[in-house]
């Protein structure tokens, strides 16, 4: 009897110990405010007002100088202007979901700085939790040492991909650009490219899926950061037959520039404008606080080089079809098919295109990008181009570029 009572006591004690952990795994904390105070010469403090306490960890990165703060999942309910004002050591900051269950804040520094303190205080009047991160101005050498010491290994996204050997329908991977900590281009109205392209990508996916002719997957299915190389890996690993990346550009200095452009991958860009755009888009990983790995060594492989060349032929073929089906329904830019070295267009064995739907910097384009009617017309045009690409033939006889593992021998018609 005594032993039982003691056991019960131990259990109660253990449950008391465990409860904070259980609480921490509940619904995501909500952030309702973010404030910055301080100067450029001493310390600057970023304070988040949260619904509950979250774990936070910070590290610094150089070129560009940043502080990256990793948090448990936080639902950021902050105004569109939040993070865009320069204050003290902070030039600007971005935030968002970085991986399932993890959020991230990326702080662009106005001067090298390290994190002096991370502190959590519960506000007595309403129980809100104030998480403050204090930045301390640092000299370049000290900052560099801190950056070298930080080693952020991005969590590899593990997808439980079920083999779909039985389903022979072509697989189309739709890639909504940016996401999570990386907003992409930002319109003057405060709307983010990541949200516009995600809405479009989802509409395109359901359009294709509803035809019943394709299997469709997305590289991201919500507002989450996915590294560029991961997008390529997802397409290759799924043995995708086509990869379509959706973006929207912005040139704030030229609000009159309009129209859609279709890009295919190439080491040599069509023009300097395309090269600059690819550079901007390729910086997505850096914007979110990870580094883009250099092109994988396998690209140097001669066999892969040949495969890539053949695949790029298919990519161009699809791009031409896309152009033909889109021009009747969408304003195209003066040079609607261009080439540039986008990281996401480097799959050696998956025909890939990147579509810049229009310009967030153009008032007219921005209106269209947010119009349901326009979206339905454009996804319709794209679906027709996809049908034409796969030639309405049976999946086994479609023009299939060689795959890494040629497990299935091509079947002649
Ligand atoms: Zn983009």
PDB file of C-alpha atoms in Angstrom, residues 34 36 78-86 90-95 108:
ATOM      1  CA  UNK A  34       8.158  43.409 -33.001  1.00  0.00           C
ATOM      2  CA  UNK A  36      13.558  47.705 -32.241  1.00  0.00           C
ATOM      3  CA  UNK A  78       2.832  41.466 -37.786  1.00  0.00           C
ATOM      4  CA  UNK A  79       2.045  44.384 -40.073  1.00  0.00           C
ATOM      5  CA  UNK A  80       3.401  44.361 -43.648  1.00  0.00           C
ATOM      6  CA  UNK A  81       5.855  47.165 -42.862  1.00  0.00           C
ATOM      7  CA  UNK A  82       7.401  45.300 -39.936  1.00  0.00           C
ATOM      8  CA  UNK A  83      11.099  44.771 -40.412  1.00  0.00           C
ATOM      9  CA  UNK A  84      11.534  47.285 -43.193  1.00  0.00           C
ATOM     10  CA  UNK A  85      12.688  50.216 -41.070  1.00  0.00           C
ATOM     11  CA  UNK A  86      16.380  50.783 -40.323  1.00  0.00           C
ATOM     12  CA  UNK A  90      19.508  46.574 -37.634  1.00  0.00           C
ATOM     13  CA  UNK A  91      19.167  47.468 -41.323  1.00  0.00           C
ATOM     14  CA  UNK A  92      16.010  45.363 -41.780  1.00  0.00           C
ATOM     15  CA  UNK A  93      14.661  41.961 -40.849  1.00  0.00           C
ATOM     16  CA  UNK A  94      12.532  39.159 -42.313  1.00  0.00           C
ATOM     17  CA  UNK A  95      10.676  36.341 -40.652  1.00  0.00           C
ATOM     18  CA  UNK A 108      20.327  42.241 -41.893  1.00  0.00           C
TER      19      UNK A 108
END
